[in-house]
Coordinates of N, CA and C in Angstrom, one line a residue:
Chain M
X1 N -14.3 22.3 -3.6 CA -13.2 22.8 -3.9 C -12.2 21.7 -4.7
X2 N -11.5 21.9 -5.5 CA -10.8 20.8 -6.2 C -9.7 20.4 -5.3
X3 N -9.3 19.0 -5.0 CA -8.4 18.7 -4.3 C -7.8 17.3 -4.5
X4 N -6.7 17.1 -4.1 CA -6.2 15.5 -4.2 C -5.7 15.0 -3.0
X5 N -6.0 13.8 -2.5 CA -5.7 13.3 -1.2 C -4.9 12.1 -1.5
X6 N -3.6 11.9 -1.0 CA -3.1 10.6 -0.6 C -3.1 10.4 0.9
X7 N -4.0 9.3 1.2 CA -4.2 9.1 2.6 C -3.0 8.5 3.4
X8 N -2.1 7.8 2.8 CA -1.0 7.3 3.5 C 0.1 8.0 3.3
X9 N 0.8 8.5 4.5 CA 1.9 9.1 4.1 C 3.1 8.4 3.9
X10 N 3.1 7.3 5.0 CA 4.3 6.4 4.6 C 3.5 4.8 4.7
X11 N 4.1 4.1 3.7 CA 3.7 2.6 3.6 C 5.1 2.0 3.4
X12 N 5.0 1.0 4.2 CA 6.0 -0.2 4.2 C 5.8 -1.5 3.7
X13 N 6.6 -1.9 2.9 CA 6.2 -3.2 2.2 C 7.5 -4.1 2.1
X14 N 7.4 -5.4 2.3 CA 8.6 -6.2 1.8 C 8.9 -6.5 0.4
X15 N 10.0 -6.9 0.2 CA 10.4 -7.0 -1.4 C 9.7 -8.2 -1.8
X16 N 9.3 -7.9 -2.9 CA 8.4 -9.1 -3.7 C 7.0 -8.9 -3.2
X17 N 6.3 -8.4 -2.1 CA 4.9 -8.3 -1.9 C 4.4 -7.2 -2.8
X18 N 3.0 -7.3 -2.9 CA 2.4 -6.3 -3.8 C 2.1 -5.1 -3.2
X19 N 1.8 -4.2 -4.0 CA 1.6 -2.7 -3.6 C 0.5 -2.0 -3.9
X20 N -0.2 -1.3 -3.2 CA -1.2 -0.3 -3.5 C -1.2 1.0 -2.8
X21 N -1.0 1.9 -3.7 CA -1.0 3.3 -3.0 C -2.3 4.0 -3.6
X22 N -2.7 4.7 -2.7 CA -4.2 5.1 -2.8 C -4.2 6.9 -3.1
X23 N -5.1 7.3 -4.1 CA -5.2 8.4 -4.6 C -6.8 8.8 -4.5
X24 N -7.1 9.9 -4.1 CA -8.5 10.4 -4.3 C -8.5 11.8 -4.4
X25 N -9.4 12.0 -5.4 CA -9.8 13.3 -5.8 C -11.0 14.1 -5.5
X26 N -11.1 15.3 -5.5 CA -12.6 16.3 -5.3 C -12.8 16.9 -6.5
X27 N -13.8 16.6 -7.3 CA -13.9 17.3 -8.5 C -15.2 17.0 -9.3
X28 N -15.9 17.9 -10.0 CA -17.2 17.7 -10.5 C -17.2 16.9 -11.9
X29 N -16.1 16.6 -12.2 CA -16.0 15.8 -13.6 C -14.8 15.0 -13.4
X30 N -14.6 14.4 -14.7 CA -13.4 13.5 -14.8 C -12.3 14.3 -15.1
X31 N -11.3 14.4 -14.3 CA -9.9 15.0 -14.5 C -8.9 14.3 -15.5
X32 N -7.8 14.6 -15.1 CA -6.8 14.0 -15.9 C -5.7 13.6 -14.8
X33 N -5.4 12.3 -14.9 CA -4.7 11.8 -13.5 C -3.3 11.2 -14.0
X34 N -2.6 11.5 -13.1 CA -1.0 11.0 -13.5 C -0.6 10.5 -12.0
X35 N 0.3 9.8 -12.2 CA 1.4 9.3 -11.0 C 2.9 9.7 -11.3
X36 N 3.5 10.4 -10.3 CA 4.7 10.7 -10.6 C 5.7 10.0 -9.4
X37 N 6.9 9.7 -9.6 CA 7.7 8.9 -8.7 C 8.9 10.2 -8.5
X38 N 9.4 10.1 -7.2 CA 10.6 11.3 -7.1 C 11.7 10.5 -6.1
X39 N 12.7 10.1 -6.6 CA 13.8 9.6 -6.0 C 14.7 10.6 -5.2
X40 N 15.3 10.3 -4.0 CA 16.0 11.2 -3.4 C 17.0 12.0 -4.3
X41 N 17.1 13.5 -4.4 CA 17.7 14.3 -5.3 C 17.4 14.2 -6.7
X42 N 16.4 13.7 -7.0 CA 16.0 13.6 -8.2 C 14.6 14.2 -8.4
X43 N 14.5 14.8 -9.9 CA 13.1 15.3 -10.0 C 11.9 14.3 -10.3
X44 N 10.8 14.9 -10.7 CA 9.7 13.9 -10.9 C 9.6 12.9 -12.1
X45 N 9.7 12.0 -12.1 CA 9.4 11.0 -13.2 C 7.8 10.4 -13.5
X46 N 7.3 10.6 -14.7 CA 6.2 10.0 -14.8 C 5.8 8.6 -14.9
X47 N 4.9 8.0 -13.9 CA 4.7 6.6 -14.0 C 3.8 6.3 -15.3
X48 N 2.8 6.9 -15.0 CA 1.5 6.5 -15.9 C 0.6 7.8 -16.0
X49 N -0.2 7.7 -16.8 CA -1.4 8.8 -16.8 C -2.7 8.1 -17.5
X50 N -3.8 8.7 -17.1 CA -5.1 8.6 -17.6 C -5.9 9.8 -17.9
X51 N -6.2 9.8 -19.4 CA -7.1 10.7 -19.8 C -8.5 10.3 -20.0
X52 N -8.6 8.9 -20.5 CA -10.1 8.7 -21.1 C -9.7 7.1 -21.7
X53 N -10.8 6.6 -21.9 CA -10.8 5.1 -22.0 C -10.8 4.2 -21.1
X54 N -10.1 3.0 -21.6 CA -9.8 1.9 -20.5 C -9.2 2.4 -19.3
X55 N -10.0 2.2 -18.2 CA -9.6 2.7 -17.0 C -8.6 2.0 -16.0
X56 N -8.0 0.9 -16.6 CA -7.0 0.3 -16.3 C -5.7 0.7 -17.1
X57 N -4.8 1.4 -16.5 CA -3.7 1.7 -17.4 C -2.2 1.4 -16.9
X58 N -1.5 1.1 -18.0 CA 0.0 0.5 -17.7 C 0.8 1.6 -17.7
X59 N 1.9 1.4 -16.9 CA 2.9 2.4 -16.9 C 4.2 1.9 -17.0
X60 N 5.1 2.4 -16.6 CA 6.6 2.0 -16.4 C 6.9 1.4 -15.5
X61 N 8.2 0.5 -15.5 CA 8.6 -0.2 -14.1 C 7.6 -1.2 -13.4
X62 N 6.6 -1.3 -14.3 CA 5.7 -2.8 -13.7 C 4.5 -2.0 -13.2
X63 N 4.2 -0.6 -13.0 CA 3.2 -0.2 -12.5 C 1.9 0.0 -13.3
X64 N 1.0 -0.1 -12.6 CA -0.6 0.0 -13.0 C -1.1 1.0 -12.1
X65 N -2.2 1.5 -12.8 CA -3.3 2.3 -11.9 C -4.7 2.0 -12.4
X66 N -5.6 2.1 -11.9 CA -6.9 2.1 -12.1 C -7.9 3.1 -11.5
X67 N -8.7 3.8 -12.7 CA -9.4 4.8 -12.5 C -10.9 4.2 -12.1
X68 N -11.4 4.8 -11.0 CA -12.7 4.4 -10.3 C -13.6 5.7 -10.4
X69 N -14.5 5.9 -11.3 CA -15.2 7.3 -11.3 C -16.0 7.1 -10.0
X70 N -16.6 6.2 -9.5 CA -17.7 6.1 -8.8 C -16.8 6.3 -7.4
X71 N -15.6 6.1 -7.1 CA -15.0 6.6 -6.0 C -14.0 7.4 -5.9
X72 N -14.3 8.1 -7.0 CA -13.2 9.5 -7.2 C -11.7 8.9 -7.1
X73 N -11.2 7.8 -7.3 CA -10.1 7.3 -7.1 C -9.4 7.0 -8.2
X74 N -7.8 7.0 -8.1 CA -6.9 6.4 -9.1 C -5.7 5.9 -8.4
X75 N -5.9 4.4 -8.1 CA -5.1 4.0 -7.1 C -3.7 3.3 -7.9
X76 N -2.6 3.2 -7.4 CA -1.2 2.8 -8.2 C -1.0 1.6 -7.6
X77 N -0.8 0.6 -8.1 CA -0.7 -0.6 -7.9 C 0.8 -1.4 -8.4
X78 N 1.3 -2.5 -7.8 CA 2.4 -3.2 -8.6 C 2.3 -4.4 -7.7
X79 N 2.5 -5.8 -8.8 CA 2.3 -7.0 -8.2 C 3.5 -7.3 -7.4
X80 N 4.7 -7.0 -7.4 CA 5.8 -7.5 -7.0 C 6.9 -6.4 -6.8
X81 N 7.1 -5.7 -5.7 CA 7.8 -4.5 -5.5 C 9.6 -4.9 -5.2
X82 N 10.5 -4.2 -5.9 CA 11.6 -4.4 -5.7 C 12.3 -3.1 -4.7
X83 N 13.6 -3.5 -4.3 CA 14.2 -2.5 -3.3 C 14.2 -1.0 -4.0
X84 N 14.5 -1.4 -5.4 CA 14.5 0.1 -6.1 C 13.5 0.7 -6.3
X85 N 12.3 0.2 -5.9 CA 11.2 1.0 -5.9 C 10.9 2.2 -4.5
X86 N 11.7 2.0 -3.7 CA 11.7 2.7 -2.7 C 11.7 4.1 -3.0
X87 N 10.9 5.2 -2.9 CA 10.8 6.6 -3.3 C 9.6 7.3 -2.6
X88 N 9.5 8.4 -3.0 CA 8.2 9.2 -2.9 C 7.4 9.1 -4.0
X89 N 6.2 8.7 -4.0 CA 5.3 8.9 -4.7 C 4.0 9.9 -5.0
X90 N 3.8 10.5 -6.0 CA 2.7 11.6 -6.0 C 1.8 11.3 -7.1
X91 N 0.7 11.4 -6.6 CA -0.6 11.6 -7.5 C -0.9 13.0 -7.7
X92 N -1.1 13.4 -9.0 CA -1.3 14.7 -9.7 C -2.5 14.5 -10.7
X93 N -3.1 15.8 -10.6 CA -4.4 15.9 -11.0 C -4.3 17.0 -11.7
X94 N -4.8 16.9 -13.2 CA -4.9 18.2 -14.0 C -6.7 18.4 -14.1
X95 N -7.1 19.5 -13.4 CA -8.6 19.9 -13.5 C -8.7 20.8 -14.8
X96 N -10.0 21.0 -15.0 CA -10.1 21.5 -16.3 C -9.7 22.8 -16.6
X97 N -9.6 23.2 -17.9 CA -8.8 24.6 -17.8 C -7.5 24.2 -18.8
X98 N -7.0 22.9 -18.8 CA -5.9 22.8 -19.6 C -4.6 23.1 -19.0
X99 N -3.5 22.7 -19.6 CA -2.2 22.5 -19.0 C -2.0 24.1 -18.1
X100 N -2.4 25.1 -18.6 CA -1.8 26.4 -18.3 C -2.4 26.4 -16.8
X101 N -2.9 25.6 -16.2 CA -3.7 25.9 -14.8 C -2.7 25.1 -13.9
X102 N -1.9 24.2 -14.6 CA -0.6 23.5 -13.6 C -1.4 22.2 -13.2
X103 N -0.5 21.2 -12.7 CA -1.0 20.2 -12.1 C -1.2 20.5 -10.5
X104 N -2.2 19.6 -9.8 CA -2.4 19.4 -8.5 C -2.0 18.4 -7.9
X105 N -1.0 18.5 -6.8 CA -0.4 17.3 -6.5 C -0.7 16.9 -5.0
X106 N -0.7 15.5 -4.8 CA -1.1 15.4 -3.4 C 0.0 15.4 -2.6
X107 N 0.3 15.4 -1.3 CA 1.2 15.5 -0.6 C 2.3 14.4 -0.5
X108 N 1.6 13.1 -1.5 CA 2.8 12.1 -1.4 C 2.8 11.0 -0.5
X109 N 3.3 9.8 -0.8 CA 3.5 8.7 -0.1 C 4.6 8.1 -0.1
X110 N 5.4 8.2 1.2 CA 6.8 7.4 1.1 C 6.9 6.1 1.2
X111 N 7.4 5.4 0.0 CA 7.4 4.0 0.1 C 8.6 3.5 0.7
X112 N 8.6 2.6 1.7 CA 9.6 1.9 2.1 C 9.7 0.5 2.1
X113 N 10.6 -0.1 1.3 CA 11.0 -1.6 1.0 C 11.7 -2.3 2.2
X114 N 11.0 -3.2 2.7 CA 11.8 -4.1 3.7 C 12.5 -5.2 3.1
X115 N 13.7 -5.7 3.3 CA 14.2 -6.9 2.6 C 13.8 -8.1 3.0
Chain F
X1 N 19.0 13.3 -27.2 CA 17.8 14.2 -26.3 C 18.4 14.9 -25.2
X2 N 18.4 16.1 -24.9 CA 18.7 16.5 -23.6 C 17.5 16.8 -23.0
X3 N 17.6 16.4 -21.6 CA 16.4 16.4 -20.4 C 16.4 18.0 -20.0
X4 N 15.6 18.3 -19.2 CA 15.4 19.5 -18.5 C 16.7 19.6 -17.3
X5 N 17.2 20.8 -17.5 CA 18.4 21.1 -16.6 C 17.8 22.2 -15.9
X6 N 18.4 22.4 -14.7 CA 18.2 23.7 -13.7 C 19.6 23.8 -13.4
X7 N 19.6 25.4 -12.7 CA 20.7 25.8 -12.0 C 20.5 26.8 -11.4
X8 N 21.1 27.3 -10.1 CA 22.3 26.1 -9.4 C 21.3 24.9 -8.9
X9 N 22.0 23.9 -8.1 CA 21.4 22.8 -7.7 C 21.0 23.0 -6.2
X10 N 21.8 24.0 -5.7 CA 21.5 24.3 -4.3 C 22.1 25.9 -4.0
X11 N 21.1 26.7 -3.3 CA 21.5 27.9 -3.0 C 21.0 28.3 -1.7
X12 N 21.8 29.2 -1.0 CA 21.3 29.8 0.4 C 21.3 31.4 0.2
X13 N 20.3 31.7 0.9 CA 20.1 33.4 0.8 C 19.5 33.9 2.2
X14 N 19.6 35.1 2.3 CA 18.9 35.8 3.5 C 17.9 36.7 3.0
X15 N 16.9 36.5 4.3 CA 15.7 37.0 4.5 C 15.9 38.7 3.7
X16 N 14.7 38.6 2.9 CA 14.9 40.0 2.2 C 15.6 40.4 0.7
X17 N 16.3 39.0 0.6 CA 17.2 39.1 -0.7 C 16.2 38.8 -1.9
X18 N 17.1 38.8 -3.2 CA 16.2 38.3 -4.4 C 17.0 37.2 -4.8
X19 N 16.2 36.3 -5.4 CA 17.1 35.1 -6.3 C 16.3 34.8 -7.5
X20 N 17.5 34.5 -8.4 CA 17.1 34.0 -9.8 C 17.4 32.6 -9.9
X21 N 16.4 31.7 -10.4 CA 16.6 30.3 -10.7 C 16.5 30.0 -12.2
X22 N 17.3 29.1 -12.9 CA 17.3 28.8 -14.5 C 17.0 27.6 -14.5
X23 N 16.3 27.5 -15.9 CA 15.9 26.2 -16.3 C 16.1 26.1 -17.8
X24 N 16.7 25.0 -18.4 CA 16.7 24.7 -19.7 C 15.5 23.6 -20.1
X25 N 14.6 23.9 -21.0 CA 13.7 23.1 -21.5 C 14.3 22.0 -22.2
X26 N 13.7 20.8 -22.1 CA 14.1 19.6 -23.1 C 13.8 19.6 -24.4
X27 N 14.8 19.5 -25.0 CA 14.7 19.8 -26.6 C 13.5 19.6 -27.2
X28 N 13.3 20.6 -28.1 CA 11.9 20.5 -28.9 C 10.7 21.1 -27.8
X29 N 10.9 21.4 -26.5 CA 9.5 21.8 -25.5 C 9.4 23.4 -25.7
X30 N 8.5 23.9 -26.0 CA 8.3 25.3 -25.9 C 7.5 25.8 -24.8
X31 N 7.4 25.2 -23.9 CA 6.5 25.3 -22.6 C 7.3 25.2 -21.4
X32 N 7.3 25.9 -20.4 CA 7.9 25.7 -19.3 C 7.2 26.2 -18.0
X33 N 7.2 25.4 -17.0 CA 6.2 25.5 -15.6 C 7.0 25.3 -14.7
X34 N 7.0 26.0 -13.7 CA 7.7 26.1 -12.4 C 6.8 25.8 -11.3
X35 N 7.2 24.8 -10.3 CA 6.8 24.4 -9.0 C 7.4 24.5 -7.8
X36 N 6.8 25.1 -6.6 CA 7.7 25.0 -5.4 C 7.3 23.7 -4.8
X37 N 8.1 23.0 -4.2 CA 7.9 21.8 -3.4 C 8.5 22.1 -1.9
X38 N 7.7 22.2 -0.9 CA 8.1 22.5 0.3 C 8.4 21.1 1.0
X39 N 9.3 21.2 1.9 CA 9.5 19.9 2.5 C 8.6 19.2 3.0
X40 N 8.3 17.9 2.5 CA 7.3 17.3 2.9 C 6.1 17.3 2.3
X41 N 6.3 18.1 1.4 CA 4.7 18.6 0.5 C 4.9 18.1 -1.0
X42 N 3.8 18.2 -1.6 CA 3.7 17.9 -2.8 C 4.0 19.2 -3.7
X43 N 4.6 19.1 -4.8 CA 4.7 20.3 -5.8 C 3.4 21.2 -5.9
X44 N 3.9 22.6 -5.6 CA 2.8 23.6 -5.9 C 2.9 24.4 -7.4
X45 N 2.0 24.2 -8.1 CA 2.1 25.2 -9.5 C 2.4 26.6 -9.3
X46 N 3.3 27.3 -9.6 CA 3.5 28.6 -9.5 C 3.0 29.2 -10.9
X47 N 3.7 29.2 -11.9 CA 3.2 29.7 -13.2 C 3.7 28.9 -14.4
X48 N 3.3 29.0 -15.6 CA 3.7 28.5 -16.8 C 4.0 29.5 -17.7
X49 N 5.0 29.4 -18.5 CA 5.4 30.3 -19.7 C 5.3 29.8 -20.9
X50 N 4.7 30.3 -21.9 CA 4.6 29.9 -23.6 C 4.8 31.2 -24.4
X51 N 5.8 31.3 -25.4 CA 5.9 32.0 -26.3 C 6.4 33.3 -25.3
X52 N 7.2 33.0 -24.4 CA 7.8 34.4 -23.7 C 6.8 35.1 -22.9
X53 N 5.7 34.6 -22.7 CA 4.8 35.1 -21.8 C 4.2 34.3 -20.9
X54 N 3.7 34.9 -19.6 CA 3.2 33.9 -18.7 C 1.5 33.6 -19.3
X55 N 1.4 32.2 -19.2 CA 0.4 31.6 -19.7 C -0.8 31.0 -18.7
X56 N 0.0 30.8 -17.5 CA -1.0 30.7 -16.4 C -0.3 30.8 -15.1
X57 N -1.1 30.7 -13.9 CA -0.5 31.2 -12.8 C -1.3 30.6 -11.4
X58 N -0.6 29.9 -10.5 CA -1.3 29.5 -9.5 C -1.2 30.7 -8.4
X59 N -1.3 30.1 -7.2 CA -1.8 31.0 -6.2 C -0.4 31.6 -5.3
X60 N 0.6 32.1 -6.1 CA 1.8 32.9 -5.6 C 1.4 34.4 -5.8
X61 N 2.1 35.2 -4.8 CA 2.2 36.7 -4.9 C 3.1 37.2 -5.9
X62 N 2.8 38.2 -6.4 CA 3.6 39.0 -7.7 C 4.8 39.0 -7.4
X63 N 5.6 38.7 -6.0 CA 7.2 38.6 -5.9 C 7.7 37.6 -6.7
X64 N 7.0 36.5 -7.1 CA 7.4 35.5 -7.9 C 7.1 35.9 -9.2
X65 N 7.9 36.0 -10.0 CA 8.1 36.4 -11.4 C 8.8 35.3 -12.3
X66 N 8.6 35.5 -13.6 CA 9.4 34.9 -14.4 C 10.0 35.6 -15.7
X67 N 10.7 34.9 -16.5 CA 10.9 35.2 -17.9 C 11.1 33.7 -18.9
X68 N 10.8 34.0 -19.8 CA 11.0 33.0 -21.0 C 11.8 33.6 -22.1
X69 N 13.0 33.1 -22.6 CA 13.8 33.3 -23.8 C 13.4 32.7 -24.9
X70 N 13.8 33.2 -26.0 CA 13.5 32.9 -27.3 C 14.0 31.2 -27.3
X71 N 14.8 30.8 -26.9 CA 15.3 29.5 -26.9 C 14.5 28.5 -25.9
X72 N 13.5 29.2 -25.2 CA 12.5 28.3 -24.6 C 13.2 28.3 -23.0
X73 N 14.3 28.6 -22.8 CA 14.8 28.3 -21.4 C 14.1 29.7 -20.5
X74 N 13.9 29.4 -19.3 CA 13.1 30.1 -18.5 C 14.1 30.5 -17.1
X75 N 13.4 31.7 -16.6 CA 14.3 32.0 -15.4 C 12.8 32.3 -14.4
X76 N 13.1 31.9 -12.9 CA 12.3 32.1 -12.1 C 12.9 33.2 -11.1
X77 N 12.3 34.3 -10.9 CA 12.9 35.2 -9.9 C 12.0 35.3 -8.4
X78 N 12.4 35.5 -7.5 CA 11.6 35.7 -6.3 C 12.3 37.0 -5.5
X79 N 11.5 38.0 -5.5 CA 12.0 39.1 -4.7 C 11.7 39.0 -3.1
X80 N 12.1 39.9 -2.4 CA 12.0 39.8 -1.0 C 11.9 38.8 -0.4
X81 N 13.0 37.8 -0.5 CA 12.8 36.5 0.2 C 12.2 36.4 1.7
X82 N 11.3 35.3 1.9 CA 11.0 35.1 3.1 C 11.2 33.7 3.5
X83 N 11.2 33.4 5.0 CA 11.8 32.1 5.3 C 10.8 31.1 4.6
X84 N 9.8 31.3 4.5 CA 8.5 30.2 4.1 C 9.0 29.7 2.5
X85 N 10.0 30.6 1.9 CA 10.4 30.2 0.2 C 11.1 29.2 0.4
X86 N 12.0 29.0 1.4 CA 12.8 27.8 1.5 C 11.9 26.4 0.9
X87 N 12.5 25.8 -0.3 CA 11.7 24.7 -0.7 C 12.7 24.3 -2.0
X88 N 12.4 23.1 -2.3 CA 12.7 22.6 -4.0 C 12.1 23.3 -5.0
X89 N 12.5 24.0 -5.8 CA 11.9 24.6 -6.9 C 12.2 23.8 -8.4
X90 N 11.2 23.4 -8.8 CA 11.1 22.5 -9.9 C 10.6 23.0 -11.2
X91 N 11.4 22.7 -12.3 CA 10.8 23.1 -13.5 C 10.3 22.0 -14.3
X92 N 9.6 22.0 -15.1 CA 8.9 21.2 -15.9 C 8.7 21.8 -17.6
X93 N 8.9 20.9 -18.3 CA 8.8 21.4 -20.0 C 7.9 20.5 -20.6
X94 N 7.1 21.0 -21.6 CA 6.3 20.1 -22.4 C 6.2 20.8 -23.7
X95 N 5.8 20.1 -24.5 CA 5.5 20.7 -26.0 C 4.2 21.2 -26.3
X96 N 3.4 21.4 -25.4 CA 2.1 22.1 -25.8 C 1.5 22.8 -24.4
X97 N 1.2 24.1 -24.8 CA 0.8 24.7 -23.6 C -0.4 24.4 -22.9
X98 N -1.6 24.2 -23.8 CA -2.8 24.3 -23.6 C -3.5 23.1 -23.1
X99 N -2.7 21.7 -23.2 CA -3.2 20.3 -23.2 C -2.7 19.8 -21.6
X100 N -2.9 18.8 -21.5 CA -2.2 17.8 -20.5 C -1.1 16.9 -21.0
X101 N -0.2 17.5 -21.9 CA 0.6 16.5 -22.4 C 1.5 16.3 -21.3
X102 N 2.5 15.2 -21.3 CA 3.3 14.9 -20.5 C 4.3 15.9 -20.1
X103 N 4.6 16.2 -18.8 CA 5.6 17.3 -18.4 C 7.0 16.4 -18.0
X104 N 7.9 17.1 -18.2 CA 9.1 16.6 -18.0 C 9.8 17.4 -17.1
X105 N 10.0 16.7 -15.7 CA 10.6 17.5 -14.8 C 12.3 17.6 -14.7
X106 N 12.8 18.7 -14.1 CA 14.1 18.8 -13.9 C 14.4 18.4 -12.6
X107 N 15.9 18.3 -12.0 CA 16.3 17.6 -10.8 C 15.9 18.8 -9.7
X108 N 15.6 20.1 -10.1 CA 15.3 21.1 -9.1 C 16.5 21.6 -8.8
X109 N 16.0 23.0 -8.0 CA 16.8 23.8 -7.2 C 16.4 24.0 -5.6
X110 N 17.5 23.5 -4.9 CA 16.9 23.5 -3.4 C 17.6 24.8 -2.8
X111 N 16.6 25.8 -2.5 CA 16.8 27.1 -1.9 C 16.3 27.3 -0.3
X112 N 17.5 27.7 0.1 CA 17.4 27.8 1.8 C 17.6 29.2 1.8
X113 N 16.4 29.6 2.8 CA 16.3 31.3 3.0 C 16.5 31.4 4.7
X114 N 17.9 32.1 4.9 CA 18.0 32.1 6.6 C 17.6 33.6 6.9

């Protein structure tokens, strides 16, 4: 069955430290991959996406993600976090069939930034 | 450029009632999708509307229905509300229905069913 897993429910990182949020998917082919961020009281904002090509993609706010086909993963990274990065992060996957099937989201990772 | 807007922001209903949520798509976007986000969960796809017709649907019962209007705005209707319908309902718009173009999300409507 097609699925998306974010193994970490909560992650705490010190301000200025590096960050990696994990995302794994289960699917027989290469899906379309997205990372979204949700701040309290806000909708979802797209950080970056991967459709094909270079497996390292750059996004907004200094985030990047790497697609690893062999590991069925699409982990999100940032070299130095800021207090404003505290939010909920969702990995989302588009499986075959196109956009009419909707995105499948993971359960999210809550990022806490320590001063 | 106007972003995706949703109304109302919050709503309280009683079990068994019916509710209508509204969404205005981003300027130039002709496709609207609806998602349900339960507390502590990721959003789940309800359905998508394009050219005023349902274009795709997730695993939700028929009491979840929708409309899209000629100006591309959309409504989500839920009949016979259940306690488990309490959630944040998100609307997203895009400019192409069949691909994986970037979806722009609204701030959501938080529904509480008592």
